[in-house]
Amino acid sequence: MRGSMLTPLRPLGLLLSLLALVALLAQPSSAIPAVTRRGKYLYEGNNRFYIKGVAYQEPAPIAASTQANEENGGFPEPDSFTDPLALPDACSRDVANFRDLGINTIRVYSVNSSLNHDACMSTFSNAGIYVILDLALPLNGSINRAQPSWDVGLLDLYAKTIDVFTGYDNVLAFNIANEVVTQASNSVAAPFIKAAVRDVKAYLRSKNSNVLVSYSSTDGPSGRTQWRDMLAYYLTCGSAATSVDLYGLNSYSWCGNSSYAASGYNTLTNDFDSLPVPAYLAEFGCVEGVGTNNRPWTEVSALYSTPMTNQFSGGVAFSYFPQPSGLDYGLVSVSGDTVTRRSDWNDLKR
């Protein structure tokens, strides 16, 4: 009697098992593999990874400059920001352009950790786009080159952003700071950058996160005895627990139809030949004169071919959004919710 009752249940049990298996297989896997560092190169799986990026942040009004900032080699800086990763409609609009351009990375300079970033990060992850995310914020949320310090308040600020973004699979790197040291006289800020690297890496380890930690430097005089190279080697030397995993250089030395030698790219490549970590151009794209559409992007072919790829792992073109005044680095024009590609878009795309 029992056997006759159990027999009809077997097909149903088999069906349920098959449905469970199908459901398991249908679960979304990680949309994008992690980018890792091996020695002085980046890898996606077993393939070397090259950053093909665009800076992605709308420009904000510039704060009034201070005497201390000017005396210490400071650049004009914004006093506010719009978080581009908290605007789902804009991210959905722009990802189509990113696909057309063929990029795999965006660099974002400031985010608001209290906002929701799920939609944008998912949109970019599904498109195969990584994010290099700066942790600093305008004004009081960064290491001050005029009066450098590193304290618990700044670490807590950075940690709030880390807490939010370590949950996403497409964060390529957390950028500790941008252009803190800008000349030899303010290189005294370098130990504070190193301290920030140490503490941020310790915090990431406490969260079981392997996200890379980076720094972005402004360009400067070439040569191993000059501050540009000395800073790069200082921030990448010593224990892995206190040195950056990825080193960025904001370089605008290649203008127009320059060349590998005339632009100084050859010297830069030689100067960085012993750097023990991956290097990339954290910003590039010289603008010659006020106006738009005047960039032939001839540096791209040099950046992504030997001998430069012996030392560099790509770069980030500056910038997606247009500038409201002065030199305009925008690749697009924006009118309301409409974005229009400018004519030099295709030059960069090629």
Short mmCIF file of C-alpha atoms in Angstrom, two decimals:
data_model
loop_
_atom_site.label_atom_id
_atom_site.label_comp_id
_atom_site.label_asym_id
_atom_site.label_seq_id
_atom_site.Cartn_x
_atom_site.Cartn_y
_atom_site.Cartn_z
CA MET A 1 0.00 0.00 0.00
CA ARG A 2 2.76 2.43 0.93
CA GLY A 3 4.68 1.64 -2.23
CA SER A 4 1.67 2.40 -4.41
CA MET A 5 1.23 5.75 -2.70
CA LEU A 6 4.88 6.75 -3.06
CA THR A 7 5.23 5.85 -6.73
CA PRO A 8 3.12 8.75 -8.11
CA LEU A 9 5.24 11.25 -6.14
CA ARG A 10 8.51 10.39 -7.87
CA PRO A 11 7.90 12.34 -11.09
CA LEU A 12 6.80 15.34 -9.04
CA GLY A 13 9.90 15.11 -6.87
CA LEU A 14 12.09 14.87 -9.96
CA LEU A 15 10.34 17.87 -11.48
CA LEU A 16 10.86 19.92 -8.33
CA SER A 17 14.52 18.95 -8.26
CA LEU A 18 14.95 20.02 -11.88
CA LEU A 19 13.18 23.31 -11.23
CA ALA A 20 15.44 23.96 -8.26
CA LEU A 21 18.50 23.26 -10.41
CA VAL A 22 17.27 25.60 -13.14
CA ALA A 23 16.63 28.32 -10.56
CA LEU A 24 20.12 27.87 -9.16
CA LEU A 25 21.70 28.11 -12.58
CA ALA A 26 19.61 31.18 -13.34
CA GLN A 27 20.98 33.08 -10.36
CA PRO A 28 23.02 36.06 -11.60
CA SER A 29 26.72 35.49 -11.17
CA SER A 30 29.14 38.31 -10.63
CA ALA A 31 28.61 40.57 -13.64
CA ILE A 32 32.24 41.53 -13.84
CA PRO A 33 35.47 39.82 -12.73
CA ALA A 34 37.78 41.50 -10.25
CA VAL A 35 40.81 43.37 -11.56
CA THR A 36 43.89 42.31 -9.62
CA ARG A 37 47.49 43.37 -9.42
CA ARG A 38 50.42 41.07 -10.16
CA GLY A 39 53.71 42.87 -9.80
CA LYS A 40 53.65 45.98 -11.98
CA TYR A 41 50.66 45.01 -14.12
CA LEU A 42 46.89 44.72 -13.79
CA TYR A 43 45.02 41.54 -14.68
CA GLU A 44 41.45 40.53 -15.37
CA GLY A 45 41.64 36.80 -14.83
CA ASN A 46 44.76 35.66 -16.67
CA ASN A 47 44.69 38.50 -19.18
CA ARG A 48 46.54 41.74 -18.74
CA PHE A 49 44.12 44.58 -18.11
CA TYR A 50 44.48 48.06 -19.57
CA ILE A 51 42.45 50.94 -18.18
CA LYS A 52 40.47 52.51 -21.01
CA GLY A 53 38.73 55.21 -19.07
CA VAL A 54 36.93 58.53 -19.00
CA ALA A 55 36.61 60.99 -16.11
CA TYR A 56 32.95 61.11 -15.12
CA GLN A 57 31.90 64.03 -12.93
CA GLU A 58 30.08 67.22 -13.78
CA PRO A 59 32.21 70.27 -12.92
CA ALA A 60 31.11 72.31 -9.93
CA PRO A 61 31.62 76.00 -9.08
CA ILE A 62 35.16 76.83 -8.04
CA ALA A 63 35.71 77.96 -4.48
CA ALA A 64 37.48 81.23 -3.75
CA SER A 65 41.21 80.61 -3.63
CA THR A 66 43.09 81.23 -0.41
CA GLN A 67 46.52 82.76 -0.05
CA ALA A 68 47.79 79.58 1.63
CA ASN A 69 46.56 77.47 -1.28
CA GLU A 70 48.20 79.69 -3.87
CA GLU A 71 51.48 79.89 -1.96
CA ASN A 72 51.61 76.10 -1.75
CA GLY A 73 51.04 75.33 -5.40
CA GLY A 74 47.33 74.68 -5.15
CA PHE A 75 44.97 74.50 -8.10
CA PRO A 76 41.45 75.97 -8.23
CA GLU A 77 39.11 73.51 -6.52
CA PRO A 78 35.32 73.14 -6.33
CA ASP A 79 33.38 73.90 -3.16
CA SER A 80 30.59 71.40 -3.90
CA PHE A 81 29.85 68.44 -6.14
CA THR A 82 27.12 66.42 -7.82
CA ASP A 83 27.39 62.69 -7.16
CA PRO A 84 27.23 61.11 -10.64
CA LEU A 85 26.71 57.61 -9.24
CA ALA A 86 23.47 58.61 -7.51
CA LEU A 87 21.68 59.64 -10.73
CA PRO A 88 20.22 56.43 -12.23
CA ASP A 89 18.62 58.11 -15.25
CA ALA A 90 21.87 59.84 -16.19
CA CYS A 91 23.85 56.64 -15.75
CA SER A 92 21.43 54.76 -18.01
CA ARG A 93 21.69 57.56 -20.57
CA ASP A 94 25.48 57.72 -20.52
CA VAL A 95 26.26 54.00 -20.50
CA ALA A 96 25.25 53.79 -24.16
CA ASN A 97 27.91 56.39 -24.96
CA PHE A 98 30.46 54.51 -22.89
CA ARG A 99 29.74 51.34 -24.84
CA ASP A 100 30.14 53.24 -28.11
CA LEU A 101 33.46 54.69 -26.96
CA GLY A 102 34.67 51.25 -25.92
CA ILE A 103 35.78 52.19 -22.42
CA ASN A 104 36.05 49.80 -19.49
CA THR A 105 36.55 52.30 -16.64
CA ILE A 106 35.25 55.59 -15.32
CA ARG A 107 36.97 57.77 -12.76
CA VAL A 108 34.71 59.51 -10.25
CA TYR A 109 36.14 62.24 -8.01
CA SER A 110 33.53 62.67 -5.25
CA VAL A 111 30.48 60.79 -4.02
CA ASN A 112 27.96 61.23 -1.22
CA SER A 113 28.04 58.10 0.92
CA SER A 114 24.54 58.78 2.28
CA LEU A 115 22.91 58.40 -1.16
CA ASN A 116 21.94 55.21 -2.97
CA HIS A 117 24.31 54.05 -5.71
CA ASP A 118 22.86 50.61 -6.48
CA ALA A 119 21.29 51.44 -9.83
CA CYS A 120 24.29 53.23 -11.34
CA MET A 121 26.83 50.72 -10.11
CA SER A 122 24.72 47.86 -11.44
CA THR A 123 24.26 49.61 -14.79
CA PHE A 124 27.99 50.04 -15.20
CA SER A 125 28.84 46.56 -13.91
CA ASN A 126 26.47 44.98 -16.41
CA ALA A 127 28.18 47.01 -19.14
CA GLY A 128 31.63 45.78 -18.08
CA ILE A 129 32.68 49.15 -16.69
CA TYR A 130 34.83 49.50 -13.58
CA VAL A 131 35.00 52.52 -11.28
CA ILE A 132 38.11 54.21 -9.90
CA LEU A 133 36.68 56.14 -6.97
CA ASP A 134 38.36 59.04 -5.22
CA LEU A 135 37.68 59.04 -1.47
CA ALA A 136 38.40 62.73 -0.85
CA LEU A 137 35.70 65.40 -0.82
CA PRO A 138 35.96 69.13 -1.63
CA LEU A 139 37.23 71.61 0.93
CA ASN A 140 37.62 69.90 4.31
CA GLY A 141 37.37 66.30 3.12
CA SER A 142 40.91 65.84 1.86
CA ILE A 143 44.56 66.20 2.82
CA ASN A 144 45.33 69.92 2.73
CA ARG A 145 48.61 70.55 0.90
CA ALA A 146 48.96 73.96 2.60
CA GLN A 147 48.66 72.47 6.10
CA PRO A 148 48.89 68.71 5.63
CA SER A 149 47.53 66.35 8.25
CA TRP A 150 45.91 62.93 8.50
CA ASP A 151 43.52 62.24 11.35
CA VAL A 152 40.66 60.07 12.57
CA GLY A 153 38.11 62.48 11.14
CA LEU A 154 39.39 62.04 7.59
CA LEU A 155 39.70 58.28 8.02
CA ASP A 156 36.11 58.09 9.23
CA LEU A 157 34.99 60.11 6.22
CA TYR A 158 36.85 57.78 3.86
CA ALA A 159 35.51 54.72 5.71
CA LYS A 160 31.91 55.78 5.11
CA THR A 161 32.49 55.71 1.37
CA ILE A 162 34.39 52.43 1.59
CA ASP A 163 31.54 50.87 3.60
CA VAL A 164 29.11 51.70 0.81
CA PHE A 165 31.22 50.78 -2.20
CA THR A 166 32.96 47.57 -1.11
CA GLY A 167 29.61 45.88 -1.72
CA TYR A 168 29.88 46.48 -5.48
CA ASP A 169 31.81 44.13 -7.74
CA ASN A 170 33.12 46.76 -10.16
CA VAL A 171 35.17 49.03 -7.91
CA LEU A 172 38.66 48.84 -9.42
CA ALA A 173 40.40 51.12 -6.91
CA PHE A 174 39.87 53.58 -4.10
CA ASN A 175 41.95 56.67 -4.81
CA ILE A 176 43.45 58.10 -1.60
CA ALA A 177 44.03 61.61 -2.91
CA ASN A 178 44.49 63.70 -6.02
CA GLU A 179 47.34 66.15 -6.63
CA VAL A 180 48.19 66.83 -2.99
CA VAL A 181 51.88 67.31 -3.80
CA THR A 182 52.21 69.76 -6.68
CA GLN A 183 55.78 71.03 -6.32
CA ALA A 184 58.92 70.39 -4.32
CA SER A 185 57.98 72.89 -1.61
CA ASN A 186 54.82 71.01 -0.58
CA SER A 187 56.31 67.52 -0.77
CA VAL A 188 56.19 67.56 3.05
CA ALA A 189 52.62 66.32 2.56
CA ALA A 190 53.86 62.98 1.19
CA PRO A 191 54.13 61.19 4.58
CA PHE A 192 50.50 62.06 5.29
CA ILE A 193 49.47 60.44 2.01
CA LYS A 194 51.47 57.37 3.01
CA ALA A 195 49.72 57.30 6.39
CA ALA A 196 46.35 57.47 4.65
CA VAL A 197 47.33 54.54 2.45
CA ARG A 198 48.35 52.52 5.52
CA ASP A 199 45.10 53.14 7.38
CA VAL A 200 42.80 52.68 4.40
CA LYS A 201 44.48 49.39 3.52
CA ALA A 202 44.12 48.21 7.11
CA TYR A 203 40.44 49.13 7.02
CA LEU A 204 39.93 47.27 3.75
CA ARG A 205 41.58 44.18 5.24
CA SER A 206 39.19 44.37 8.20
CA LYS A 207 36.34 44.18 5.68
CA ASN A 208 37.97 41.32 3.73
CA SER A 209 38.18 43.56 0.68
CA ASN A 210 40.86 43.24 -2.00
CA VAL A 211 40.04 46.51 -3.76
CA LEU A 212 43.20 48.27 -4.92
CA VAL A 213 44.38 51.51 -3.32
CA SER A 214 45.76 54.25 -5.57
CA TYR A 215 47.04 57.81 -5.64
CA SER A 216 46.89 60.36 -8.48
CA SER A 217 49.73 62.84 -8.90
CA THR A 218 50.02 65.96 -10.96
CA ASP A 219 52.80 65.96 -13.54
CA GLY A 220 56.08 67.68 -12.86
CA PRO A 221 59.75 67.89 -13.87
CA SER A 222 61.18 64.61 -15.15
CA GLY A 223 64.17 62.84 -13.66
CA ARG A 224 64.79 60.55 -10.71
CA THR A 225 66.03 63.46 -8.57
CA GLN A 226 62.91 65.57 -9.23
CA TRP A 227 59.87 65.56 -6.96
CA ARG A 228 57.54 63.88 -9.50
CA ASP A 229 59.55 60.68 -9.65
CA MET A 230 60.64 60.78 -6.02
CA LEU A 231 57.00 60.95 -4.93
CA ALA A 232 56.04 58.02 -7.17
CA TYR A 233 58.80 55.81 -5.80
CA TYR A 234 58.16 56.91 -2.21
CA LEU A 235 54.47 56.03 -2.31
CA THR A 236 55.17 52.64 -3.90
CA CYS A 237 58.14 51.56 -1.78
CA GLY A 238 58.29 49.40 1.33
CA SER A 239 55.67 47.07 2.73
CA ALA A 240 52.56 46.29 0.72
CA ALA A 241 50.58 47.35 3.79
CA THR A 242 51.80 50.94 3.46
CA SER A 243 52.30 51.44 -0.29
CA VAL A 244 49.79 52.07 -3.05
CA ASP A 245 48.76 49.27 -5.40
CA LEU A 246 48.23 51.54 -8.39
CA TYR A 247 49.89 54.84 -9.26
CA GLY A 248 48.20 57.47 -11.39
CA LEU A 249 49.71 60.49 -13.11
CA ASN A 250 47.62 63.38 -14.43
CA SER A 251 49.60 64.32 -17.52
CA TYR A 252 48.72 66.80 -20.25
CA SER A 253 52.14 66.95 -21.88
CA TRP A 254 51.01 65.50 -25.23
CA CYS A 255 49.19 68.28 -27.08
CA GLY A 256 47.73 68.10 -30.56
CA ASN A 257 49.81 66.13 -33.05
CA SER A 258 52.82 65.75 -30.81
CA SER A 259 54.98 62.63 -30.65
CA TYR A 260 56.29 60.10 -28.17
CA ALA A 261 59.57 61.99 -27.85
CA ALA A 262 58.37 65.59 -28.18
CA SER A 263 55.66 65.11 -25.54
CA GLY A 264 58.07 63.71 -23.00
CA TYR A 265 56.24 60.37 -22.88
CA ASN A 266 59.54 58.66 -23.65
CA THR A 267 61.21 60.23 -20.61
CA LEU A 268 58.19 59.47 -18.45
CA THR A 269 58.26 55.81 -19.48
CA ASN A 270 61.96 55.59 -18.69
CA ASP A 271 61.54 57.38 -15.36
CA PHE A 272 58.85 54.91 -14.26
CA ASP A 273 60.63 51.77 -15.49
CA SER A 274 61.48 50.58 -11.97
CA LEU A 275 58.14 51.40 -10.39
CA PRO A 276 57.04 48.19 -8.62
CA VAL A 277 53.29 48.70 -9.10
CA PRO A 278 51.03 49.34 -12.11
CA ALA A 279 51.01 52.92 -13.37
CA TYR A 280 48.44 54.67 -15.54
CA LEU A 281 47.58 58.15 -16.74
CA ALA A 282 44.88 59.16 -14.27
CA GLU A 283 44.03 62.10 -16.55
CA PHE A 284 45.14 62.93 -20.08
CA GLY A 285 43.86 65.00 -22.98
CA CYS A 286 45.56 68.36 -23.54
CA VAL A 287 43.36 71.20 -24.80
CA GLU A 288 45.09 73.84 -26.91
CA GLY A 289 43.24 77.12 -26.51
CA VAL A 290 39.71 77.97 -25.49
CA GLY A 291 37.06 76.13 -27.46
CA THR A 292 35.91 72.62 -28.22
CA ASN A 293 36.59 69.80 -30.64
CA ASN A 294 40.30 70.56 -31.02
CA ARG A 295 41.81 67.35 -29.68
CA PRO A 296 43.04 64.76 -32.20
CA TRP A 297 43.85 62.29 -29.37
CA THR A 298 47.01 61.12 -31.12
CA GLU A 299 48.51 60.12 -27.76
CA VAL A 300 46.14 57.16 -27.49
CA SER A 301 48.07 55.02 -29.97
CA ALA A 302 51.28 55.59 -28.02
CA LEU A 303 49.67 54.94 -24.64
CA TYR A 304 48.33 51.54 -25.67
CA SER A 305 51.37 50.22 -27.50
CA THR A 306 54.99 49.41 -26.73
CA PRO A 307 57.24 50.70 -25.36
CA MET A 308 54.76 52.60 -23.18
CA THR A 309 52.77 49.50 -22.22
CA ASN A 310 55.94 48.07 -20.70
CA GLN A 311 55.35 50.51 -17.83
CA PHE A 312 51.80 51.85 -18.15
CA SER A 313 48.43 50.15 -17.97
CA GLY A 314 46.29 52.62 -19.87
CA GLY A 315 44.68 55.87 -18.85
CA VAL A 316 41.62 58.01 -18.22
CA ALA A 317 40.64 60.64 -20.78
CA PHE A 318 39.55 63.94 -19.26
CA SER A 319 36.61 64.52 -19.36
CA TYR A 320 33.14 63.32 -20.28
CA PHE A 321 31.26 66.45 -19.20
CA PRO A 322 31.93 69.96 -20.58
CA GLN A 323 33.45 72.79 -18.58
CA PRO A 324 31.32 75.90 -17.94
CA SER A 325 34.20 78.29 -18.66
CA GLY A 326 37.84 78.43 -19.66
CA LEU A 327 39.46 75.45 -21.31
CA ASP A 328 36.74 72.98 -22.23
CA TYR A 329 37.74 69.34 -21.80
CA GLY A 330 34.25 67.94 -22.45
CA LEU A 331 33.69 65.08 -24.86
CA VAL A 332 29.97 65.84 -24.95
CA SER A 333 27.63 68.81 -24.79
CA VAL A 334 24.73 68.72 -22.35
CA SER A 335 21.39 70.49 -22.77
CA GLY A 336 18.86 69.52 -20.14
CA ASP A 337 18.74 65.73 -20.22
CA THR A 338 20.14 65.53 -23.75
CA VAL A 339 23.78 64.64 -24.32
CA THR A 340 25.41 65.23 -27.71
CA ARG A 341 28.78 63.81 -28.69
CA ARG A 342 31.29 66.35 -29.92
CA SER A 343 33.33 65.88 -33.08
CA ASP A 344 36.52 64.75 -31.31
CA TRP A 345 34.56 61.84 -29.80
CA ASN A 346 35.33 59.72 -32.83
CA ASP A 347 39.00 60.69 -32.71
CA LEU A 348 39.24 59.27 -29.19
CA LYS A 349 37.12 56.27 -30.18
CA ARG A 350 39.53 55.33 -32.97
#
